[in-house]
Tab-separated table of C-alpha atoms in Angstrom:
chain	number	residue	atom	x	y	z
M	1	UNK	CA	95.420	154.628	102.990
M	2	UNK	CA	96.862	151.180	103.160
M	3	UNK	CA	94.027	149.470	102.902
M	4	UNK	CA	94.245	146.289	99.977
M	5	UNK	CA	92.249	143.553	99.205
M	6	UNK	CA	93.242	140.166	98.096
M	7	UNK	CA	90.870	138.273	95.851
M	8	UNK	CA	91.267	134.653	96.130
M	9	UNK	CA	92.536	132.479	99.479
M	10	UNK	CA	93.801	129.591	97.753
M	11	UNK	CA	97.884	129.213	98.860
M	12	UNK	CA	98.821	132.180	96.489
M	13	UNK	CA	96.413	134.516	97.923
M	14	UNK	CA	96.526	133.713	101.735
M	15	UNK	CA	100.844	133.919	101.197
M	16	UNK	CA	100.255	137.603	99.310
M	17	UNK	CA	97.876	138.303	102.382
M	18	UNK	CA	100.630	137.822	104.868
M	19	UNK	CA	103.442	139.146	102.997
M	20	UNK	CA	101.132	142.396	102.833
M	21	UNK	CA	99.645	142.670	106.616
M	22	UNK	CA	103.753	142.238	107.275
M	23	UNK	CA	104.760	145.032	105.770
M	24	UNK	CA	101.687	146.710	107.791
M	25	UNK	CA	98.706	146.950	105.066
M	26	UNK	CA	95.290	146.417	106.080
M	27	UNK	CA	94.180	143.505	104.426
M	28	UNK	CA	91.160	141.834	103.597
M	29	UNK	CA	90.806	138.656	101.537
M	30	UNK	CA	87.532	137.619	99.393
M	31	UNK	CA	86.873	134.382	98.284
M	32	UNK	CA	83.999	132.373	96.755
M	33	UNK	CA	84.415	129.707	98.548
M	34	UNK	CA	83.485	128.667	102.389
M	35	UNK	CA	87.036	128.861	103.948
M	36	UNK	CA	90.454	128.850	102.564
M	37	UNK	CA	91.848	126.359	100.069
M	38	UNK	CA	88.203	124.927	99.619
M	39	UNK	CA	88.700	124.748	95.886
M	40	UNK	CA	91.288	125.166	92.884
M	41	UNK	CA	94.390	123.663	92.644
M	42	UNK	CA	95.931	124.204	96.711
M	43	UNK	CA	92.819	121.936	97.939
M	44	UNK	CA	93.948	118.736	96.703
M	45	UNK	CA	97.533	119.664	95.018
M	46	UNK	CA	100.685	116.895	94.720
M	47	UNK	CA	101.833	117.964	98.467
M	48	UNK	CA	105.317	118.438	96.982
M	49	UNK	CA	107.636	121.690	97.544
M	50	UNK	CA	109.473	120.824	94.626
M	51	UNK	CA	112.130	123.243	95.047
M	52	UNK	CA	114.569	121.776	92.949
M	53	UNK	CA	112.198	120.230	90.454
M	54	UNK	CA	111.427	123.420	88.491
M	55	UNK	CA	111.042	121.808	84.598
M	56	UNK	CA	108.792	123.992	82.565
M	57	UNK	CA	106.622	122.403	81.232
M	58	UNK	CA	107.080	123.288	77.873
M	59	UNK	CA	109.733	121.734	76.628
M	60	UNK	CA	111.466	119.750	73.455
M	61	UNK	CA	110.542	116.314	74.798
M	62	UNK	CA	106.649	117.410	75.188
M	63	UNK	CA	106.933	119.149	71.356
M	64	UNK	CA	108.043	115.603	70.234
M	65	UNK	CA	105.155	113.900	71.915
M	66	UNK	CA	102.524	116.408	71.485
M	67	UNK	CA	101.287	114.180	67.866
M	68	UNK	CA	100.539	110.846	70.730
M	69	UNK	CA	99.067	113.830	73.672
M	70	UNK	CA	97.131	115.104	70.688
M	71	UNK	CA	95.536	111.488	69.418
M	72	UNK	CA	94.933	110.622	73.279
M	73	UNK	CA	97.638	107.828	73.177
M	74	UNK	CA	98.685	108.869	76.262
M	75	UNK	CA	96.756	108.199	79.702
M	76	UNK	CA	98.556	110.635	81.253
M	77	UNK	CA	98.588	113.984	79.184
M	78	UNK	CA	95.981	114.812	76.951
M	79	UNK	CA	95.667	117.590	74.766
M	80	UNK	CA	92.170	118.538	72.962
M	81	UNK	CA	92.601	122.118	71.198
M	82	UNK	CA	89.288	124.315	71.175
M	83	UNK	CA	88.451	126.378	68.932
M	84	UNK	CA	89.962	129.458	70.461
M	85	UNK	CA	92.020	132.627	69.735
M	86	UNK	CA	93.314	132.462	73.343
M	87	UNK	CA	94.189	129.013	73.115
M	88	UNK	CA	96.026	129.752	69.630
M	89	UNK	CA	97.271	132.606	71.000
M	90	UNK	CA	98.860	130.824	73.956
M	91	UNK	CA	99.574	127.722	72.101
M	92	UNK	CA	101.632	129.731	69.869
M	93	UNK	CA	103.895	130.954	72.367
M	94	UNK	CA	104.037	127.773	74.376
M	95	UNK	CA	105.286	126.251	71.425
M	96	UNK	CA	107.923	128.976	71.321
M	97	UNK	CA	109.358	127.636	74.476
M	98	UNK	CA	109.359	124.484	73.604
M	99	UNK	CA	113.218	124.611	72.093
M	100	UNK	CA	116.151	123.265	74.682
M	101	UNK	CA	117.715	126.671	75.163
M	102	UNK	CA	114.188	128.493	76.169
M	103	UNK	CA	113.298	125.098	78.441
M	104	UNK	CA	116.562	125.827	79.923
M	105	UNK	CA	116.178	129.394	80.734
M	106	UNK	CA	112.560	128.947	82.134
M	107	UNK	CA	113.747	126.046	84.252
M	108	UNK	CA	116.868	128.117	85.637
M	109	UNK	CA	114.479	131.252	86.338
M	110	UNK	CA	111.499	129.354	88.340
M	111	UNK	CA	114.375	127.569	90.692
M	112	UNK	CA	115.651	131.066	91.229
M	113	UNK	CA	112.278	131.939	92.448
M	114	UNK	CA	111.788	128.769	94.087
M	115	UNK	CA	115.055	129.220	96.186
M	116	UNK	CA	114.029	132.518	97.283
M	117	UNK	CA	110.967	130.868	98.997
M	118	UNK	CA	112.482	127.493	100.483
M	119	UNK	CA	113.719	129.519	103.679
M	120	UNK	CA	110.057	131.450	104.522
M	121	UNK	CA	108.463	128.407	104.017
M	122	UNK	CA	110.596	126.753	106.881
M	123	UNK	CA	109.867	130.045	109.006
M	124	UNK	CA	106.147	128.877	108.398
M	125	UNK	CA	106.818	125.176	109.484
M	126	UNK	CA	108.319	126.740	112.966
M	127	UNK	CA	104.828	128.456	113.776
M	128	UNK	CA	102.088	126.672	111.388
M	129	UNK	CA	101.153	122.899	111.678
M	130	UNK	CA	101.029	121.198	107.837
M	131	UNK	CA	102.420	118.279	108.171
M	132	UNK	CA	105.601	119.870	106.888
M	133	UNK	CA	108.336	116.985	106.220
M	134	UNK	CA	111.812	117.447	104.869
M	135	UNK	CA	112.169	114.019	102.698
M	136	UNK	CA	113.663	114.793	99.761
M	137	UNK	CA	112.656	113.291	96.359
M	138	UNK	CA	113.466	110.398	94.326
M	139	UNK	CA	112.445	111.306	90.233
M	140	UNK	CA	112.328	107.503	88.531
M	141	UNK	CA	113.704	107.057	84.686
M	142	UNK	CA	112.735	104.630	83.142
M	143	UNK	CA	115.810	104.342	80.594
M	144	UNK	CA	119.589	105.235	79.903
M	145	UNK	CA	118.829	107.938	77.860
M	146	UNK	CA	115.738	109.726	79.532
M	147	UNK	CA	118.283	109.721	82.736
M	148	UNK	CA	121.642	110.885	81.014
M	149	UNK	CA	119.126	114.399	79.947
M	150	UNK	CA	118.150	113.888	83.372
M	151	UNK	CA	121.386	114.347	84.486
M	152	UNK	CA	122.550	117.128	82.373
M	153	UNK	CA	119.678	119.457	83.778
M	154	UNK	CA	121.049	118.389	87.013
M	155	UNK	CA	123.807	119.551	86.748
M	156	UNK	CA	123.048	123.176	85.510
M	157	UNK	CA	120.364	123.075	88.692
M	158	UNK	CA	123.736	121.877	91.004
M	159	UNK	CA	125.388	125.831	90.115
M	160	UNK	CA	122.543	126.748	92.162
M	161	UNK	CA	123.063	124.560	95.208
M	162	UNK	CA	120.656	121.737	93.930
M	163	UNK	CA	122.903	119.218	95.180
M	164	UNK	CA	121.054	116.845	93.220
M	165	UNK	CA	122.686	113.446	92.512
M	166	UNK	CA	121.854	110.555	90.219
M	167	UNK	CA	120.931	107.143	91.672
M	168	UNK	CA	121.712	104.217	89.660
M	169	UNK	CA	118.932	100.939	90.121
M	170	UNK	CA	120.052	99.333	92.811
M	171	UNK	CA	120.943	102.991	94.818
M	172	UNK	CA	117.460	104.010	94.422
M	173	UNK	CA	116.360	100.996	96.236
M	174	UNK	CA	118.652	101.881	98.932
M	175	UNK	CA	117.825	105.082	99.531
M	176	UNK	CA	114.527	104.296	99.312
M	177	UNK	CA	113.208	100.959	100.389
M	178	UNK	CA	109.466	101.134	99.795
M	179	UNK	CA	111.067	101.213	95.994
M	180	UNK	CA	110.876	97.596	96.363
M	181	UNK	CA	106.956	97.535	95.902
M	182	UNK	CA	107.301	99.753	92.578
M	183	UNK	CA	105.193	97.622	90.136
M	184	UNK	CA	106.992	98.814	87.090
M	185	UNK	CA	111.093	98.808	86.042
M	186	UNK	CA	113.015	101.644	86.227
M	187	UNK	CA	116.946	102.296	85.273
M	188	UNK	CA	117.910	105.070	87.508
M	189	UNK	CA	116.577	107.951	89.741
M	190	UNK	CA	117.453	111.503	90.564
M	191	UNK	CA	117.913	112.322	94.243
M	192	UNK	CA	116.633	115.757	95.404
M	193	UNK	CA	117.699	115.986	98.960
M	194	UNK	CA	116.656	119.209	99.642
M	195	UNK	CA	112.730	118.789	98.375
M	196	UNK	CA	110.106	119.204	100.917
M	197	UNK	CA	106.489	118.396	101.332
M	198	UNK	CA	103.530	119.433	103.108
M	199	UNK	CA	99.704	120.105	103.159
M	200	UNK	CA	98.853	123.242	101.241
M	201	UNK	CA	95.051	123.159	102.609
M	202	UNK	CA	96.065	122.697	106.077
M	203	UNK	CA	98.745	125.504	105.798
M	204	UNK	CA	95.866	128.137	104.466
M	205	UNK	CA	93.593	126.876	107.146
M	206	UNK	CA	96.352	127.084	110.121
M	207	UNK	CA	97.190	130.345	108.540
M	208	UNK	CA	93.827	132.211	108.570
M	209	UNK	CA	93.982	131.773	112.518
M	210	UNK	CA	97.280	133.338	112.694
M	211	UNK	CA	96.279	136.297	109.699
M	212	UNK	CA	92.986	137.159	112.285
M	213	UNK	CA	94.567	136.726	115.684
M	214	UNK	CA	98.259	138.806	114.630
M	215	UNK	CA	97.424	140.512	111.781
M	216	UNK	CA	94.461	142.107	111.641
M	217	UNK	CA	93.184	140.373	108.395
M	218	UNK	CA	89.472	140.182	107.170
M	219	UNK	CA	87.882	137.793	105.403
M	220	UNK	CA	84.782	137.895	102.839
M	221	UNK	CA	83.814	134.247	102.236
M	222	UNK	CA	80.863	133.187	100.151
M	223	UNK	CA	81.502	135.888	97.651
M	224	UNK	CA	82.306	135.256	94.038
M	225	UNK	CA	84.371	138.183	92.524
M	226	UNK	CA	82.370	138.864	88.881
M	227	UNK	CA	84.484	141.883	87.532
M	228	UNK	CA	87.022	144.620	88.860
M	229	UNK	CA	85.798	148.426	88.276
M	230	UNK	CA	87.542	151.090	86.445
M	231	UNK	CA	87.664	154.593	85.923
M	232	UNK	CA	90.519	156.889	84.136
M	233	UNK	CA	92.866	153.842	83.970
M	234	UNK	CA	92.918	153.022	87.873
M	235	UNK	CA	91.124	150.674	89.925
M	236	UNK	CA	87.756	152.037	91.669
M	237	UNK	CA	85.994	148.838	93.175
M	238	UNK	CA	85.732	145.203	92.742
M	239	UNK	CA	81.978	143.785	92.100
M	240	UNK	CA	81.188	140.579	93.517
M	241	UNK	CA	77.968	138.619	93.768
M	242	UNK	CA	76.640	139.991	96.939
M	243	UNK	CA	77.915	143.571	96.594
M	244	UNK	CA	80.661	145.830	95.705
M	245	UNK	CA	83.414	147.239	97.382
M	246	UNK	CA	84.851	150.580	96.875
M	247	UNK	CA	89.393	149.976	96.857
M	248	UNK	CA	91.726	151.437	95.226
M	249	UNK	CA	94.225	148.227	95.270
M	250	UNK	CA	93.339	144.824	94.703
M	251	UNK	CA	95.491	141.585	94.255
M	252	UNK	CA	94.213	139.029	91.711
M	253	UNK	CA	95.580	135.677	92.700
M	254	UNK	CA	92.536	133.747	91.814
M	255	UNK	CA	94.820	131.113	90.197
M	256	UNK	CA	93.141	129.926	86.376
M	257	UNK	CA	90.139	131.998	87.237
M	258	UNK	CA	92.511	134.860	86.833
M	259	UNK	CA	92.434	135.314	83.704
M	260	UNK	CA	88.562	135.927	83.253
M	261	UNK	CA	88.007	138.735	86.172
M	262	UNK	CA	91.572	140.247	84.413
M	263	UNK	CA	89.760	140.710	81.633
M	264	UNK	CA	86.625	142.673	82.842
M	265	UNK	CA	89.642	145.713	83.309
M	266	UNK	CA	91.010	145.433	80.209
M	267	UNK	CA	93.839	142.983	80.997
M	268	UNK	CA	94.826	139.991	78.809
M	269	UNK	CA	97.037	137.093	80.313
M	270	UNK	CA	98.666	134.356	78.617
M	271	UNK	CA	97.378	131.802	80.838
M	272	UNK	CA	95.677	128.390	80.198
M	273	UNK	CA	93.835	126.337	82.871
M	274	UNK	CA	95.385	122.558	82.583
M	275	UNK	CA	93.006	120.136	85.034
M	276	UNK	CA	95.000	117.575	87.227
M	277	UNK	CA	93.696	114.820	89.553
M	278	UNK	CA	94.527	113.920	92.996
M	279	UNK	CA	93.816	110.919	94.957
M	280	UNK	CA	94.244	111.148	99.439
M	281	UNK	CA	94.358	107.557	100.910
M	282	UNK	CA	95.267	105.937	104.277
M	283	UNK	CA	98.993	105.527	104.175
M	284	UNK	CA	100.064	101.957	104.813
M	285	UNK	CA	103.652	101.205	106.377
M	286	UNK	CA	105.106	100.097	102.821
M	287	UNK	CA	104.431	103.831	101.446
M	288	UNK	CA	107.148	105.521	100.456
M	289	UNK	CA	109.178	107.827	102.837
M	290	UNK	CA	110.510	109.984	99.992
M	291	UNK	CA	108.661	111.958	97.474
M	292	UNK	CA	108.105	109.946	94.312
M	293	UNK	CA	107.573	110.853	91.060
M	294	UNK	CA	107.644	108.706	87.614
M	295	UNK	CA	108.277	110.254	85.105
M	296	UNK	CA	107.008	107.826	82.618
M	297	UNK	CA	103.188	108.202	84.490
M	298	UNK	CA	103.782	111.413	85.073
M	299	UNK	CA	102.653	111.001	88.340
M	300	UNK	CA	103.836	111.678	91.749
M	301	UNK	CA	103.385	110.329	95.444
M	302	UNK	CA	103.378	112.495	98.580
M	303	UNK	CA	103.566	111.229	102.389
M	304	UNK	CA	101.406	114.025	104.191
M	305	UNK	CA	101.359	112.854	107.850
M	306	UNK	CA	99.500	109.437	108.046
M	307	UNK	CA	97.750	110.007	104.492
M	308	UNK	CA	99.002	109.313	101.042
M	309	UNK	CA	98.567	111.913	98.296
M	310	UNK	CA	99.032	111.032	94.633
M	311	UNK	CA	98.711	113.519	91.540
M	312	UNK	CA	99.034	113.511	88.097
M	313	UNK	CA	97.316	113.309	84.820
M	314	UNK	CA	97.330	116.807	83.032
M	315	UNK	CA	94.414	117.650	80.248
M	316	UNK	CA	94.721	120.805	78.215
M	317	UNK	CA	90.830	121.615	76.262
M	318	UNK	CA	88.110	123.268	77.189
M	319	UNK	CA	87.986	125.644	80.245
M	320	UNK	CA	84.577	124.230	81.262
M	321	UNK	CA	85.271	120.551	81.822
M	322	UNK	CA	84.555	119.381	85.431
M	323	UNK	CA	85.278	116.093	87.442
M	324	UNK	CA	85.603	112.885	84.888
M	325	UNK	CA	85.286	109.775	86.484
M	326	UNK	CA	87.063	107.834	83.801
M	327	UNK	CA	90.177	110.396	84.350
M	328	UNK	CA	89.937	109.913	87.960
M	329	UNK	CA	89.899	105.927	87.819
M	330	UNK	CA	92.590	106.278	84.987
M	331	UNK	CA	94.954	107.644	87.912
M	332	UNK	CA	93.815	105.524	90.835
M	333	UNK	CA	94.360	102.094	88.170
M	334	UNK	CA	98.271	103.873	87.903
M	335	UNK	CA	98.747	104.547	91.157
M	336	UNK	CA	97.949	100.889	92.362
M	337	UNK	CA	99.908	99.580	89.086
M	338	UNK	CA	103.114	101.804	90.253
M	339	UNK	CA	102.864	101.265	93.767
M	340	UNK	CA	100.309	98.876	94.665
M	341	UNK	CA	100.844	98.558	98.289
M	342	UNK	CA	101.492	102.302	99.211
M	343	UNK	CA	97.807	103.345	100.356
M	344	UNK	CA	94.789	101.535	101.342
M	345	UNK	CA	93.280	102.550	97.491
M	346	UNK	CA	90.298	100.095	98.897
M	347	UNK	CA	89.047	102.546	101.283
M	348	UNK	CA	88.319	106.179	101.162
M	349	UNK	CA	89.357	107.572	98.588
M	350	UNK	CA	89.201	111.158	98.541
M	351	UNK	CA	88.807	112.369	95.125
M	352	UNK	CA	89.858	116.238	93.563
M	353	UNK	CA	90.586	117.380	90.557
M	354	UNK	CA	91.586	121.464	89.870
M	355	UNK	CA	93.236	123.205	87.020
M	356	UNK	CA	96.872	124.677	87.297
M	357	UNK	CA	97.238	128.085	85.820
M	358	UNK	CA	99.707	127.954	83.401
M	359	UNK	CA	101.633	130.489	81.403
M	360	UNK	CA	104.093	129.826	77.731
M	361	UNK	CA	107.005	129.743	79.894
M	362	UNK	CA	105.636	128.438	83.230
M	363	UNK	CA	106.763	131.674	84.804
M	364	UNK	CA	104.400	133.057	87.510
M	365	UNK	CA	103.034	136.682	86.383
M	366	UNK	CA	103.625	138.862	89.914
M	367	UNK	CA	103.644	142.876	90.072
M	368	UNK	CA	101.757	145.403	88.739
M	369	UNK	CA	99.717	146.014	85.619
M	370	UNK	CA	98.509	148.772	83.330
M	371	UNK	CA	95.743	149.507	85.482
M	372	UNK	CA	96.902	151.435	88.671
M	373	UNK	CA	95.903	149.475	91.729
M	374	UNK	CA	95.666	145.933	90.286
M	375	UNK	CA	98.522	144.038	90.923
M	376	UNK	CA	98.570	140.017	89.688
M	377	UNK	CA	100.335	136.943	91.287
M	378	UNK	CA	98.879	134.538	89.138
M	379	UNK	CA	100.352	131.783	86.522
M	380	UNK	CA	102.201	129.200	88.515
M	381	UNK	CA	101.010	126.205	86.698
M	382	UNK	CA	101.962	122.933	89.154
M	383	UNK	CA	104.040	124.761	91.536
M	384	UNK	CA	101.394	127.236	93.035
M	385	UNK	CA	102.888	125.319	96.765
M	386	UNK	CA	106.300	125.827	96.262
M	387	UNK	CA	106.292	129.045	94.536
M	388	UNK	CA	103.301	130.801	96.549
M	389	UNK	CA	105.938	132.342	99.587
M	390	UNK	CA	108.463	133.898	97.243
M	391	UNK	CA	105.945	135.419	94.589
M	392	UNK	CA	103.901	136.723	97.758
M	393	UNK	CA	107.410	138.546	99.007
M	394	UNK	CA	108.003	139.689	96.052
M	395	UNK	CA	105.139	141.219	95.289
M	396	UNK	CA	104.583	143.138	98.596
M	397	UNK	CA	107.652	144.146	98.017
M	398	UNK	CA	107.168	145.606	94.676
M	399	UNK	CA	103.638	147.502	96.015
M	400	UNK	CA	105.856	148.584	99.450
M	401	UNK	CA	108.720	150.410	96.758
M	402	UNK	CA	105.687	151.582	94.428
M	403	UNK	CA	103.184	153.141	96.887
């Protein structure tokens, strides 16, 4: 039998599903949702393929802030421990790779990955419409010495054909005129010429045509997976609120929900949901070409066809909190204070927020598990849209060699 289902059709799950109906499984995808990408972190994601821009997140500059994330003296990044063993647990090790040589190593590994899907997502752009651009990126610094680390991690990314190059001031606004308009200073810039963009909702939407027309795939919306089934150690059935389904493989790649239906077969993660915001406006003619991201803010800005998408803040707490309106108008007040004349911010405003699954070492969690028939591709924090093509081959890969 080749049968396989794939629980979740955010960008992870609807990349795993065509990896798999590829290599000629019969695949069918369940979600809770009405359609793909209708919630979690690929509806409303920072449009980026940040290819290049691979920084774990933990690191030694986030250990020396964590006392001002911690006391909320940041707007950007908040962090508000509850009273968990699997937060401790996972804080624990996050803080383990939090030294320079482990925030190296984690950095160097996710570009590897990241490089290995760059090329099948420009296969996609040649038959899916996603308002796929190639326009590089432009990282702002907003000092001497937050762009000389800037540039040493640059150059370890460079051995892997980065080509990244630092920009000083006046370069910047060169290579990127709407820089003009930033409302803040800056020293100098990084400039990732090979960074992409695109729309992660449209691709999952453009690609469930192509998955039922050429591949055969199924789809099960409306149905909330509430636990995987077990017997003797392998995989029996999944349970969802409607009904259950006999399988004998299933793909979790429900992004931070993950962890939770994991757990009903016995499987712990070390993953922690941290909840972002996105703002989609009306792109005006003085928007940036380029990607931008500030560093400082810790927020980024994405061109996606005639439409402006913006991103950022990043809360760590409690794995219940929903849509704040004071964190949501806390990112709209930066984005018009960084670039005030991007986007029409007056108009519609499309508002999202989502949590990114992340793991100690930012590292996605692909392959198998203890339980035979559940395999994971879960755990890719912020870069779920620029990761999601290479975890998918890899992981069809790994079931292809292991079946």
């Amino acid at each position: 039998m080749r049968d396989i289902l794939v629980l979740g059709a955010g960008v992870v799950g609807m990349a795993t599903a065509y990896a798999l109906s590829r290599q000629g499984f019969a695949v069918t995808i369940i979600d809770a949702a009405a359609g793909p990408a209708e919630s979690g972190a690929s509806f409303g994601n920072g449009a980026q393929l940040s290819y290049f821009y691979t920084d774990a997140m933990a690191s030694p500059s986030l250990l020396a802030n964590l006392p001002k994330y911690m006391l909320g003296l940041d707007p950007a990044f908040r962090v508000r421990p509850p009273f968990s063993p699997a937060f401790v647990a996972w804080g624990l090790k996050f803080l383990l790779n939090s030294t320079q040589k482990a925030f190296e190593r984690n950095t160097l590994d996710i570009l590897k990955v990241a490089l290995e899907g760059r090329s099948a997502m420009r296969e996609m752009a040649q038959t899916l419409n996603f308002d796929y651009s190639k326009t590089g990126k432009i990282t702002l610094y907003p000092d001497e010495r937050s762009l000389d680390k800037a540039q040493a991690l640059a150059n370890l990314k460079n051995q892997f054909g980065a080509q990244q190059t630092i920009l000083s001031k006046d370069h910047a606004l060169e290579r990127e005129p709407a820089l003009k308009g930033y409302g803040h200073d800056f020293f100098g810039a990084v400039w990732s010429p090979y960074d992409e963009a695109g729309d992660s909702r449209l691709f999952c939407v453009n690609l469930q045509e192509l998955l039922e027309r050429d591949h055969g795939v199924k789809f099960r919306f409306g149905s909330r997976v509430r636990r995987l089934l077990t017997r003797s150690g392998a995989l029996v059935g999944v349970e969802t609120d409607r009904d259950r389904i006999e399988c004998s493989r299933a793909v979790v790649a429900l992004g931070a929900s993950t962890t939770a239906i994991a757990r009903t077969a016995g499987i712990r993660l070390p993953i922690w949901p941290v909840q972002g915001y996105s703002l989609t406006v009306p792109a005006l003619e003085t928007a940036p070409t380029a990607s931008i991201t500030d560093i400082t803010r810790k927020t980024v800005f994405c061109r996606i066809g005639d439409r402006l998408r913006v991103a950022g803040l990043a809360d760590i707490g409690k794995l219940e909190s929903g849509f704040r309106q004071e964190r949501f108008n806390c990112l709209l007040e930066t984005a018009k204070g960084i670039f005030p004349h991007a986007g029409n911010y007056d108009g519609d405003v499309n508002a999202w927020t989502g949590f990114r699954p992340v793991t100690p070492d930012s590292k996605p969690i692909v392959g198998k598990t203890k339980v035979q028939g559940i395999y994971l591709n879960c755990g890719h924090g912020s870069l779920g849209w620029t990761l999601s093509m290479a975890t998918a081959n890899r992981l069809a890969a790994s079931i292809c060699h292991n079946r």
